[in-house]
């Protein structure tokens, strides 16, 4: 049981087929008669559509059809939905501008789709798209977050009358203001959480199919949440019963949140398939991904932290302007609000907190969930202002954190979140040891001899496992003697196929090569929450654990009958049902085969061990940890070299340390990328300046150091039967403040107090001379 059981660093089973080219991604799907699509996109950030002339394009070779908003209107497709109920929004509610699959009247950002060309080949579709003539009347663009709500700033949506999407507040502003006034010291900071592009290795893509005999739409999509997409498209956009909208997710090469949502292209390939009578495929070019896939982050924040004379935290006040882009994406409204305040305050005891968010529209790509989705933003502002407070008061940043950690559990914080457990203090102690901070002064002195500035930065983050609270899994016993597990989560590279097999092996003793894995098809299962919010192992893994209990309970009854013994004498271990004290036993798969072969079973004896079970979250869990970065900065060039990176995480019980470590390292690399390199940049006219990897700087191996990851499993959670807390987003949460804190620490002798991400050489060079 130890070789493949839970807690073992098992290599991922799915990797062999991926490495050998056996994966099947959406662009690998070939359907008979399949046509190809290309989109005509707006070159303007804000403009009126005067006319669309498709005459020349319709005559181009291979063109089957060209669609504009006229066809969308004739098909009576509804506007895209978004979450409109957010606790804490003021009496004005949430302003929801209409968004359709193709733009009508006005375009609102560069890349807004205006027309769709369907042709026999992809090249023919792209060539014809270049022939579509769109006459625009250019309008003023709004891109500056700092002035977006000024009276002189043009209003993007005239029917709304303001660039404000909503105003959100959480906490006690009066108590927070009073604490600020009475405090010994208030550390204040204005900061930017920079806009980033998710940039999965596989761009988005979709294939639409329409089955006229069944009146059913089938969408093959490089996506994440198939049931959420099914519900939105069936209920609101196409207005058909859900069983008439099937969504299938093949292998997906990364998502990071960006593939969770309903996009115009997904809708249009389905409409095109119905109108053309054949399957229609669209695969994004990388430039289209930059132009039209959601972006993440993009906040301006003012944060104040009040402290007493001993450095004890008294109050936290946060005021954020959050960019929504031109439209409200599927879950956009909750990212800077509900998904962020739940982690505010982090691992610290703070008596009172207040958070205000102004969510605003700009003429840019819509924003939505990106790895961490609100919690990294909360961690960044908190961990930066804690370091500023330490610098202001002359207290070591690690010591200041130790003074303020929550130490008694359960702890209900000032915003009402009940934190059940956490190894906050011991994480920091272990991270300090693992990063060899005792010898940091020696390394700093050595760097100084070579004209370099060395710094170390720490972040003590707190995550909250979110996402859909319910999921159901099923275990089927197949005719060939194997087993199929059907799960509602969606693996886009996280290793679910392996971790779930480990749970089945641990609980049922069924060898991993006997277990088939099925996910991401609304036609094969009844429900599923996909992935997001680090939910998969906690919610879906717990549902799978409950399903194995159902299988075992059925097996005890069935084995008692087959082995002719009382049920209370039946034991189960290592996949064997046995009569206690005897060698009379039967393997679980043999038991299933015996039940199938037995024609008449007594009442109460199951005819199969196949089972379903669900798990519903009753309480949140709180992944947490410490990141320590050590950097060396060249003051003459602004170049940053990352020399050491240490992580200690408390994820509760670890099912597979190898997979968990990979998740942390990958997330940390993304966070380091945001901190040092990545930034989506628009100019004042709304033109995307960073529209390729020539201008959008992704982290490379040379930008990183080795990432030393350790796990502290001393505090498992009781919020689920597995004792897990979630791991997928933690790396991206802890990394940005650790990097920025380290660079600021390196440059403190130059009077540097803060530098906004990304920490490009130019910014560093200017700060040193500033």
XYZ file of C-alpha atoms in Angstrom:
770
model
C 0.000 0.000 0.000
C 2.919 2.387 0.483
C 4.192 2.472 -3.090
C 1.209 4.269 -4.582
C -0.732 5.364 -1.513
C -1.412 8.856 -0.288
C 1.599 10.761 0.963
C 3.906 9.176 -1.611
C 5.840 11.117 -4.262
C 4.372 9.156 -7.171
C 5.361 10.222 -10.671
C 2.422 11.502 -12.689
C 0.742 8.726 -14.688
C -0.469 11.144 -17.362
C 3.020 12.388 -18.182
C 4.007 9.373 -20.240
C 1.290 9.952 -22.827
C 2.027 13.681 -22.880
C 5.760 13.149 -23.350
C 5.147 10.564 -26.081
C 2.778 12.890 -27.937
C -0.296 10.953 -26.908
C -2.200 13.931 -25.530
C -5.305 15.113 -27.350
C -5.728 18.882 -27.271
C -8.511 20.762 -28.983
C -6.404 21.460 -32.075
C -5.763 17.701 -32.337
C -9.496 17.050 -32.743
C -10.368 16.347 -36.381
C -14.013 16.044 -37.343
C -15.461 15.118 -40.727
C -16.265 18.142 -42.866
C -14.731 20.546 -40.383
C -14.431 24.167 -41.494
C -12.196 26.833 -39.986
C -12.839 30.286 -38.593
C -11.028 33.580 -38.243
C -12.216 36.763 -36.575
C -12.153 40.375 -37.654
C -11.199 42.437 -34.621
C -11.346 46.102 -33.852
C -8.082 48.049 -34.267
C -9.561 50.798 -32.102
C -10.021 50.855 -28.334
C -13.247 52.825 -28.622
C -15.098 53.545 -31.835
C -18.501 53.589 -33.443
C -19.078 50.932 -36.115
C -20.345 52.910 -39.102
C -20.557 50.016 -41.553
C -19.285 46.516 -42.291
C -18.728 45.537 -45.940
C -18.177 41.824 -46.531
C -18.647 41.855 -50.326
C -15.045 41.148 -51.336
C -14.500 38.705 -48.508
C -17.551 36.656 -49.507
C -16.045 36.166 -52.977
C -12.705 34.960 -51.653
C -11.682 31.331 -52.280
C -13.079 28.771 -49.859
C -15.315 31.141 -47.921
C -18.481 29.479 -46.651
C -20.059 32.235 -44.632
C -19.365 35.557 -42.918
C -21.170 36.420 -39.716
C -21.688 39.800 -38.093
C -23.915 40.999 -35.277
C -26.854 40.799 -37.711
C -26.728 37.012 -37.571
C -26.246 37.088 -33.800
C -29.389 39.209 -33.517
C -31.404 36.997 -35.872
C -30.370 33.941 -33.836
C -31.661 35.776 -30.741
C -28.501 35.036 -28.780
C -28.554 36.627 -25.353
C -25.982 38.899 -23.770
C -23.168 37.310 -21.788
C -23.940 36.771 -18.085
C -21.860 37.787 -15.091
C -22.198 37.445 -11.331
C -24.395 40.311 -10.187
C -24.910 39.460 -6.506
C -21.956 40.474 -4.370
C -22.447 41.110 -0.662
C -20.974 44.481 0.203
C -21.863 46.360 -2.970
C -23.547 49.688 -2.269
C -27.142 50.641 -3.051
C -26.304 51.421 -6.684
C -25.616 47.763 -7.331
C -23.491 46.468 -10.214
C -23.651 48.145 -13.599
C -23.665 45.448 -16.275
C -23.062 46.641 -19.841
C -24.421 44.359 -22.565
C -21.862 42.135 -24.226
C -22.726 40.027 -27.237
C -20.775 37.456 -29.205
C -20.000 40.041 -31.897
C -19.878 43.771 -31.310
C -22.722 46.018 -32.349
C -22.892 49.774 -32.375
C -19.515 50.400 -30.750
C -16.300 48.522 -30.111
C -14.859 48.908 -26.627
C -11.287 47.579 -26.784
C -8.613 46.695 -29.296
C -9.429 43.106 -30.239
C -13.197 43.349 -29.750
C -14.597 40.857 -32.317
C -16.676 42.426 -35.099
C -17.072 39.648 -37.685
C -16.374 35.963 -38.156
C -15.222 34.345 -41.395
C -15.795 30.622 -41.955
C -13.883 28.907 -44.765
C -12.680 25.535 -45.914
C -9.169 26.089 -44.595
C -7.631 28.241 -41.899
C -5.488 30.171 -44.362
C -8.537 30.929 -46.502
C -10.440 32.166 -43.462
C -7.590 34.450 -42.391
C -7.054 35.788 -45.909
C -10.754 36.560 -46.274
C -10.879 38.230 -42.872
C -8.356 40.738 -44.184
C -10.848 41.640 -46.929
C -13.684 42.563 -44.579
C -13.949 46.357 -44.589
C -15.143 48.001 -41.393
C -15.675 51.748 -41.258
C -15.108 53.122 -37.755
C -15.660 56.527 -36.192
C -12.934 56.823 -33.572
C -13.991 57.809 -30.032
C -11.923 58.827 -26.982
C -10.376 55.895 -25.122
C -10.113 55.526 -21.356
C -7.144 53.570 -20.023
C -5.770 55.444 -17.006
C -6.925 53.934 -13.710
C -5.826 56.971 -11.729
C -8.213 59.318 -13.581
C -10.943 56.945 -14.734
C -13.538 58.379 -12.320
C -12.634 62.043 -12.859
C -15.432 64.231 -14.165
C -13.427 65.191 -17.237
C -12.802 61.574 -18.215
C -15.058 60.369 -21.079
C -17.719 57.835 -20.121
C -17.332 54.490 -21.884
C -20.924 53.319 -21.446
C -23.339 56.159 -22.032
C -26.333 54.144 -20.844
C -24.588 53.618 -17.483
C -23.527 57.228 -17.136
C -20.313 56.526 -15.258
C -17.133 54.503 -15.547
C -17.887 52.911 -12.182
C -19.008 49.286 -12.315
C -19.670 49.096 -8.568
C -18.500 50.258 -5.175
C -17.760 47.599 -2.573
C -17.018 47.816 1.117
C -16.226 45.292 3.823
C -15.356 45.903 7.456
C -15.772 48.668 10.031
C -14.564 51.945 8.554
C -15.405 53.967 11.672
C -13.485 51.695 14.043
C -10.593 51.532 11.593
C -10.417 55.340 11.310
C -10.443 55.684 15.090
C -7.637 53.135 15.443
C -5.598 55.002 12.832
C -5.949 58.275 14.716
C -4.983 56.719 18.060
C -2.052 54.671 16.717
C 1.572 55.236 17.639
C 2.481 54.871 13.963
C 0.668 54.425 10.651
C 2.593 52.873 7.782
C 1.160 54.018 4.451
C 1.814 52.888 0.909
C 0.430 53.523 -2.562
C 1.057 50.584 -4.832
C 0.250 49.053 -8.192
C -0.678 45.433 -8.734
C 0.315 45.201 -12.377
C -1.826 43.775 -15.158
C -0.649 40.382 -16.396
C -1.517 38.042 -19.266
C -2.139 34.398 -18.237
C -0.154 33.051 -21.235
C -0.808 29.311 -20.940
C 1.410 27.244 -23.207
C -1.679 26.237 -25.210
C -3.666 29.198 -26.572
C -7.435 29.122 -26.426
C -9.390 27.182 -29.008
C -12.865 25.802 -29.661
C -14.754 23.561 -32.067
C -18.493 23.941 -32.535
C -20.757 21.109 -33.650
C -24.505 21.139 -34.191
C -26.485 17.876 -34.308
C -29.755 18.740 -36.075
C -31.472 15.426 -35.344
C -30.956 15.952 -31.622
C -31.096 19.761 -31.790
C -27.954 19.664 -29.674
C -24.929 21.933 -29.622
C -21.559 20.315 -28.832
C -18.578 22.475 -27.888
C -15.059 21.047 -27.753
C -13.071 23.659 -25.876
C -9.696 24.291 -24.338
C -11.387 25.223 -21.099
C -11.665 24.604 -17.384
C -15.228 24.717 -16.048
C -17.381 22.793 -18.518
C -20.558 22.761 -16.430
C -20.366 26.490 -15.747
C -19.912 27.166 -19.463
C -22.776 24.805 -20.277
C -25.087 26.596 -17.839
C -24.228 30.103 -19.036
C -24.528 29.303 -22.728
C -27.650 27.151 -22.432
C -29.564 29.248 -19.907
C -28.699 32.769 -20.986
C -27.101 32.933 -24.432
C -28.668 30.171 -26.568
C -31.704 29.740 -24.297
C -31.983 25.985 -24.713
C -32.313 23.159 -22.168
C -28.957 22.225 -20.693
C -29.062 18.742 -22.158
C -29.061 20.442 -25.568
C -25.695 22.033 -24.809
C -22.839 19.568 -24.388
C -19.390 20.869 -23.480
C -16.345 18.611 -23.838
C -12.897 19.466 -22.542
C -10.033 17.420 -24.038
C -6.492 17.715 -22.679
C -5.723 21.320 -21.834
C -2.265 22.854 -21.829
C -2.650 25.208 -18.909
C -5.419 27.548 -17.884
C -4.536 29.570 -14.767
C -8.142 30.738 -14.519
C -8.313 32.329 -17.964
C -10.079 29.369 -19.605
C -12.909 29.235 -17.072
C -15.068 31.734 -18.892
C -17.515 32.019 -21.757
C -15.829 33.862 -24.609
C -17.304 35.239 -27.851
C -15.350 32.702 -29.900
C -16.881 29.758 -28.007
C -20.368 31.025 -28.740
C -19.680 31.880 -32.355
C -18.265 28.479 -33.372
C -21.522 26.925 -32.152
C -23.680 29.398 -34.057
C -21.485 28.977 -37.141
C -21.751 25.187 -36.952
C -25.542 25.440 -36.910
C -25.679 27.909 -39.785
C -23.074 26.119 -41.931
C -24.231 22.594 -41.169
C -20.704 21.412 -40.378
C -18.212 21.551 -37.521
C -16.285 24.822 -37.201
C -12.878 25.144 -35.528
C -11.150 28.250 -34.212
C -7.669 28.233 -32.663
C -6.216 31.449 -31.292
C -2.960 32.797 -32.549
C -0.682 33.955 -29.762
C -1.354 37.570 -30.715
C -5.094 36.921 -30.340
C -4.482 35.543 -26.875
C -2.892 38.830 -25.879
C -5.648 40.848 -27.542
C -8.734 38.947 -26.496
C -8.080 36.590 -23.571
C -8.846 37.959 -20.123
C -6.058 39.590 -18.172
C -5.445 39.496 -14.436
C -4.739 41.836 -11.476
C -4.496 45.571 -12.473
C -5.206 47.424 -9.228
C -4.235 50.761 -7.732
C -4.254 50.544 -3.926
C -3.655 52.776 -0.948
C -3.023 50.763 2.204
C -2.563 51.969 5.776
C -1.416 49.810 8.690
C -1.725 51.140 12.252
C 0.670 49.922 14.968
C 1.221 50.590 18.647
C 4.580 51.464 20.204
C 5.488 47.764 20.487
C 4.818 47.090 16.807
C 1.489 45.352 17.397
C -0.914 45.667 14.472
C -4.059 47.620 15.376
C -5.891 48.324 12.138
C -5.704 47.859 8.380
C -7.365 50.158 5.837
C -7.388 49.308 2.119
C -8.731 51.433 -0.710
C -8.457 49.936 -4.195
C -9.384 50.939 -7.719
C -9.852 47.696 -9.656
C -9.883 47.528 -13.447
C -12.733 45.493 -14.958
C -11.837 46.245 -18.562
C -14.508 47.090 -21.122
C -17.047 44.438 -20.058
C -17.757 42.316 -17.007
C -16.382 38.823 -17.594
C -18.093 35.755 -16.094
C -16.723 36.025 -12.531
C -15.032 39.417 -12.715
C -17.186 41.112 -10.094
C -16.056 38.853 -7.241
C -12.294 38.921 -7.892
C -11.353 42.255 -6.246
C -14.210 41.994 -3.735
C -15.477 38.653 -2.368
C -12.427 36.666 -3.452
C -10.044 39.210 -1.960
C -11.419 40.302 1.410
C -11.567 36.695 2.609
C -7.759 36.703 2.783
C -7.338 40.260 4.043
C -5.379 40.381 7.274
C -3.459 37.272 6.306
C -1.970 35.260 9.187
C -1.997 38.242 11.548
C -4.206 39.262 14.446
C -5.577 42.701 13.535
C -8.344 44.175 15.660
C -10.172 46.070 12.942
C -10.049 46.202 9.145
C -11.767 48.055 6.346
C -11.638 47.469 2.602
C -13.169 49.664 -0.103
C -13.089 48.824 -3.809
C -14.032 50.999 -6.753
C -14.461 48.670 -9.722
C -14.204 50.596 -12.976
C -14.530 50.224 -16.725
C -11.707 51.016 -19.151
C -11.235 50.490 -22.894
C -9.138 47.394 -22.372
C -9.554 43.623 -22.437
C -11.884 42.426 -19.641
C -10.193 41.157 -16.489
C -11.120 38.124 -14.424
C -9.605 35.333 -12.357
C -5.895 34.688 -12.727
C -4.055 32.194 -10.529
C -5.056 33.112 -6.987
C -7.844 35.462 -8.106
C -7.999 38.117 -5.403
C -5.976 36.437 -2.673
C -2.556 37.289 -4.213
C -3.692 40.908 -4.416
C -4.632 40.856 -0.714
C -1.335 39.209 0.245
C 0.738 41.625 -1.814
C -0.641 44.816 -0.312
C -0.428 43.417 3.224
C 3.071 41.977 3.005
C 4.409 45.135 1.404
C 2.964 47.455 4.046
C 4.219 45.177 6.827
C 7.742 45.579 5.454
C 7.263 49.337 5.185
C 6.144 49.389 8.838
C 9.218 47.389 9.837
C 11.460 49.838 8.006
C 9.674 52.835 9.549
C 9.976 51.470 13.093
C 13.409 49.910 12.785
C 12.140 46.413 13.586
C 13.393 43.327 11.774
C 10.657 42.297 9.274
C 10.687 38.693 10.469
C 10.434 39.754 14.099
C 7.532 42.103 13.328
C 5.654 39.238 11.733
C 6.330 36.912 14.666
C 4.926 39.516 17.070
C 1.636 39.644 15.174
C 0.936 36.060 14.071
C -2.325 34.453 15.131
C -1.388 31.854 17.730
C -4.686 30.618 19.151
C -7.175 28.676 17.051
C -9.853 28.759 15.922
C -9.486 32.479 15.296
C -12.263 34.694 13.928
C -10.694 37.737 12.336
C -12.056 41.273 12.131
C -13.912 40.547 8.890
C -15.556 37.394 10.210
C -13.394 34.683 8.637
C -12.939 31.702 10.961
C -9.368 30.445 10.598
C -9.321 26.909 11.959
C -5.575 26.269 12.095
C -2.228 27.311 10.698
C 1.483 26.797 11.321
C 2.310 30.476 10.872
C 5.089 30.911 13.442
C 6.768 27.558 12.842
C 6.651 28.106 9.063
C 8.665 31.290 9.466
C 11.169 29.626 11.770
C 11.677 26.749 9.358
C 11.947 29.056 6.352
C 14.522 31.165 8.197
C 16.587 28.046 8.841
C 16.216 26.626 5.328
C 17.244 29.927 3.728
C 20.358 30.165 5.903
C 19.548 33.672 7.021
C 22.072 33.364 9.831
C 24.823 33.833 7.244
C 23.003 36.457 5.189
C 25.150 39.295 6.560
C 28.282 37.519 5.283
C 26.759 37.160 1.828
C 25.666 40.803 1.835
C 29.165 41.969 2.734
C 30.655 39.838 -0.037
C 28.247 41.352 -2.569
C 29.189 44.848 -1.452
C 32.846 44.139 -2.229
C 31.822 43.614 -5.859
C 29.645 46.727 -5.965
C 26.398 44.806 -5.642
C 23.506 45.338 -3.234
C 22.080 42.174 -1.656
C 18.669 41.991 -0.014
C 16.332 39.449 1.455
C 12.571 39.600 1.480
C 9.957 37.578 3.292
C 6.236 37.128 2.796
C 3.931 35.238 5.149
C 0.858 34.608 3.049
C -2.577 33.234 3.885
C -4.715 31.665 1.172
C -8.383 30.641 1.310
C -9.643 27.645 -0.645
C -12.610 28.848 -2.687
C -14.372 27.670 -5.857
C -17.623 25.748 -6.053
C -18.507 24.257 -2.660
C -20.050 20.986 -3.874
C -18.972 18.158 -6.131
C -19.904 14.578 -6.866
C -17.755 11.717 -8.098
C -18.581 8.267 -9.380
C -16.704 4.967 -9.430
C -17.827 2.436 -12.016
C -16.670 -1.152 -12.314
C -16.122 -2.043 -15.957
C -16.714 -5.249 -17.891
C -12.995 -5.752 -18.522
C -12.183 -5.895 -14.814
C -11.042 -2.289 -14.557
C -12.520 0.732 -12.846
C -13.569 4.142 -14.146
C -13.658 7.187 -11.908
C -15.673 10.146 -13.141
C -14.829 13.483 -11.568
C -16.278 16.950 -11.941
C -12.978 18.773 -11.621
C -10.866 19.750 -14.588
C -7.158 19.048 -14.778
C -5.208 21.423 -16.993
C -1.830 20.109 -15.893
C -2.177 19.839 -12.110
C -1.798 16.057 -11.845
C -5.353 15.161 -10.859
C -5.189 11.844 -12.689
C -2.404 10.738 -10.362
C -3.575 12.214 -7.058
C -7.083 10.815 -7.453
C -5.694 7.386 -8.352
C -3.638 7.519 -5.167
C -6.794 8.084 -3.131
C -8.510 5.149 -4.833
C -5.473 2.955 -4.260
C -5.156 3.990 -0.615
C -8.800 3.358 0.187
C -9.709 0.473 -2.136
C -6.384 -1.152 -2.997
C -7.087 -0.999 -6.733
C -3.890 -0.731 -8.763
C -3.495 2.581 -10.620
C -3.208 0.883 -14.018
C -6.675 -0.585 -13.442
C -8.245 2.859 -12.997
C -9.499 4.984 -15.888
C -9.912 8.716 -15.418
C -12.804 10.658 -16.962
C -13.310 14.400 -16.620
C -14.608 17.421 -18.474
C -17.662 16.172 -20.401
C -21.171 17.310 -19.521
C -22.530 14.408 -21.548
C -20.891 11.758 -19.361
C -21.600 13.095 -15.877
C -24.351 15.011 -14.166
C -22.451 17.835 -12.511
C -19.041 19.233 -11.718
C -17.443 22.344 -10.345
C -14.333 22.310 -12.515
C -11.258 23.729 -10.882
C -10.488 27.110 -9.424
C -9.732 28.506 -6.010
C -7.460 25.517 -5.234
C -10.652 23.501 -4.702
C -9.966 20.248 -6.509
C -8.325 18.085 -3.877
C -10.378 19.453 -1.009
C -13.786 19.274 -2.707
C -13.434 16.667 -5.451
C -10.820 14.597 -3.631
C -13.098 14.477 -0.576
C -16.049 13.493 -2.750
C -13.909 10.711 -4.198
C -12.922 9.619 -0.687
C -16.618 9.477 0.244
C -17.288 7.445 -2.890
C -14.657 4.900 -1.873
C -16.407 4.590 1.498
C -19.643 3.794 -0.330
C -17.833 1.149 -2.365
C -16.370 -0.385 0.792
C -19.714 -0.395 2.582
C -21.349 -2.158 -0.338
C -18.411 -4.537 -0.465
C -18.779 -5.523 3.195
C -22.389 -6.540 2.606
C -21.595 -8.343 -0.647
C -18.514 -10.115 0.752
C -20.469 -11.343 3.774
C -22.883 -13.039 1.392
C -20.258 -14.440 -0.982
C -17.930 -15.589 1.819
C -20.866 -16.908 3.862
C -19.963 -15.063 7.038
C -21.641 -12.443 9.263
C -21.049 -8.884 8.071
C -19.406 -7.921 11.363
C -16.744 -10.572 10.754
C -15.714 -9.090 7.400
C -12.548 -7.023 7.291
C -11.210 -4.954 4.416
C -7.536 -4.209 3.855
C -5.263 -3.776 0.831
C -8.088 -4.420 -1.593
C -9.160 -7.694 0.057
C -12.364 -8.546 1.894
C -11.638 -11.320 4.382
C -13.313 -13.211 7.170
C -11.523 -12.222 10.370
C -9.168 -14.847 11.732
C -9.253 -16.961 8.557
C -7.617 -17.085 5.150
C -11.031 -16.928 3.501
C -10.887 -13.803 1.340
C -11.818 -12.239 -1.984
C -10.268 -9.412 -3.987
C -12.456 -6.341 -4.559
C -12.395 -6.722 -8.358
C -13.093 -10.453 -8.067
C -15.995 -9.630 -5.773
C -17.461 -7.315 -8.394
C -17.103 -10.020 -11.054
C -18.764 -12.560 -8.763
C -21.715 -10.261 -8.124
C -22.178 -9.759 -11.848
C -22.081 -13.505 -12.451
C -24.576 -14.303 -9.708
C -28.098 -14.292 -11.228
C -30.221 -13.991 -8.082
C -28.939 -12.107 -5.059
C -30.858 -11.812 -1.805
C -32.557 -8.546 -0.935
C -30.097 -6.064 0.471
C -27.083 -7.527 -1.312
C -25.865 -5.103 -4.012
C -25.457 -6.381 -7.546
C -22.519 -4.028 -8.129
C -20.043 -2.052 -6.068
C -20.385 0.970 -8.364
C -21.106 4.052 -6.281
C -21.601 7.814 -6.287
C -21.008 10.248 -3.467
C -20.646 13.971 -2.959
C -18.876 16.379 -0.670
C -20.072 19.833 0.308
C -17.818 22.393 1.913
C -19.057 23.424 5.350
C -16.050 25.570 6.258
C -13.133 27.198 4.504
C -9.583 25.948 4.752
C -6.517 28.151 4.792
C -3.332 27.168 2.962
C -0.491 29.288 4.276
C 3.243 29.569 4.210
C 6.377 31.641 4.010
C 8.479 32.668 1.015
C 11.979 34.084 1.469
C 13.786 35.539 -1.543
C 17.405 36.605 -1.662
C 18.481 38.873 -4.496
C 21.547 40.728 -5.666
C 21.083 44.036 -7.471
C 23.580 45.796 -9.712
C 23.047 49.519 -8.966
C 24.837 50.530 -12.177
C 22.544 48.571 -14.526
C 19.455 47.831 -12.449
C 19.822 44.107 -13.103
C 18.387 41.770 -10.457
C 19.828 38.315 -9.867
C 17.710 35.932 -7.812
C 20.187 33.869 -5.782
C 18.007 31.919 -3.339
C 14.335 31.172 -3.051
C 12.930 29.278 -0.082
C 9.353 28.175 0.532
C 7.721 26.508 3.509
C 4.051 25.675 3.008
C 1.313 24.417 5.284
C -1.130 22.660 2.966
C -2.376 20.307 5.646
C -1.980 16.689 4.623
C 0.013 16.182 1.420
C -1.351 13.526 -0.942
C 1.588 13.648 -3.366
C 4.660 15.699 -2.338
C 6.123 15.635 -5.845
C 3.004 17.109 -7.413
C 2.590 19.624 -4.596
C 6.183 20.765 -4.968
C 5.666 21.186 -8.701
C 2.553 23.265 -8.089
C 4.444 25.515 -5.674
C 7.446 25.939 -7.966
C 5.258 26.710 -10.969
C 3.158 29.189 -9.021
C 6.258 30.828 -7.587
C 7.721 31.196 -11.077
C 4.548 32.974 -12.176
C 4.671 35.229 -9.128
C 8.353 35.981 -9.700
C 7.500 36.758 -13.312
C 4.869 39.264 -12.250
C 7.211 40.851 -9.732
C 10.250 41.188 -11.994
C 9.198 41.095 -15.625
C 5.576 40.844 -16.714
C 3.300 43.770 -17.524
C 0.462 44.247 -19.981
C 0.835 47.816 -21.242
C -1.706 49.971 -23.080
C -0.948 53.456 -24.348
C -3.285 56.417 -23.881
C -5.179 55.489 -27.059
C -5.856 51.976 -25.787
C -3.387 50.301 -28.138
C -1.797 47.166 -26.703
C 1.951 47.814 -26.572
C 2.908 44.433 -25.082
C 1.118 42.241 -27.625
C 3.762 39.551 -28.133
C 6.494 37.758 -26.249
C 8.920 40.242 -27.786
C 7.379 42.916 -25.558
C 5.695 40.915 -22.792
C 8.576 39.485 -20.781
C 7.939 35.977 -19.483
C 10.312 34.543 -16.874
C 12.985 32.227 -18.222
C 15.192 29.743 -16.443
C 17.987 32.304 -16.222
C 15.682 34.659 -14.282
C 15.057 32.085 -11.556
C 17.073 30.332 -8.913
C 16.470 26.870 -7.542
C 13.260 26.889 -5.506
C 13.637 25.051 -2.197
C 10.203 23.785 -1.121
C 9.360 22.192 2.230
C 6.030 21.215 3.732
C 4.867 21.622 7.295
C 2.181 18.999 7.899
C 1.790 19.574 11.629
C -1.573 21.350 11.251
C -3.985 19.303 9.086
C -7.457 20.756 8.766
C -10.637 19.076 9.973
C -12.762 20.776 7.314
C -12.609 17.723 5.037
C -11.904 13.999 5.469
C -8.545 14.177 3.697
C -7.171 16.928 5.924
C -5.981 18.890 2.860
C -6.046 22.671 2.501
C -5.294 23.309 -1.193
C -2.058 24.001 -3.042
C -2.580 25.211 -6.600
C -2.416 28.974 -6.153
C -0.155 29.405 -3.145
C 3.090 29.883 -5.060
C 1.690 32.802 -7.060
C 0.385 34.330 -3.825
C 3.568 34.332 -1.779
C 6.109 35.189 -4.466
C 5.439 38.800 -5.565
C 5.789 40.445 -2.133
C 8.835 38.315 -1.273
C 10.635 39.515 -4.415
C 9.691 43.170 -4.016
C 10.569 43.123 -0.319
C 13.972 41.635 -1.143
C 14.769 44.268 -3.785
C 13.650 47.134 -1.561
C 15.763 45.678 1.251
C 18.760 45.583 -1.078
C 18.254 49.248 -1.998
C 17.336 50.664 1.401
C 20.718 52.384 1.708
C 19.776 54.344 -1.420
C 16.641 55.634 0.306
C 14.318 53.353 -1.656
C 11.035 52.690 0.168
C 8.959 51.127 -2.589
C 9.117 50.242 -6.291
C 6.063 49.076 -8.188
C 6.039 45.803 -10.083
C 7.454 44.787 -12.439
C 10.924 45.546 -11.159
C 12.533 46.171 -14.525
C 16.189 47.227 -14.737
C 15.088 50.703 -15.839
C 12.911 51.141 -12.724
C 15.728 49.947 -10.475
C 18.268 52.217 -12.185
C 15.980 55.222 -11.795
C 15.161 54.385 -8.165
C 18.842 54.195 -7.272
C 19.321 57.642 -8.786
C 15.987 58.968 -7.568
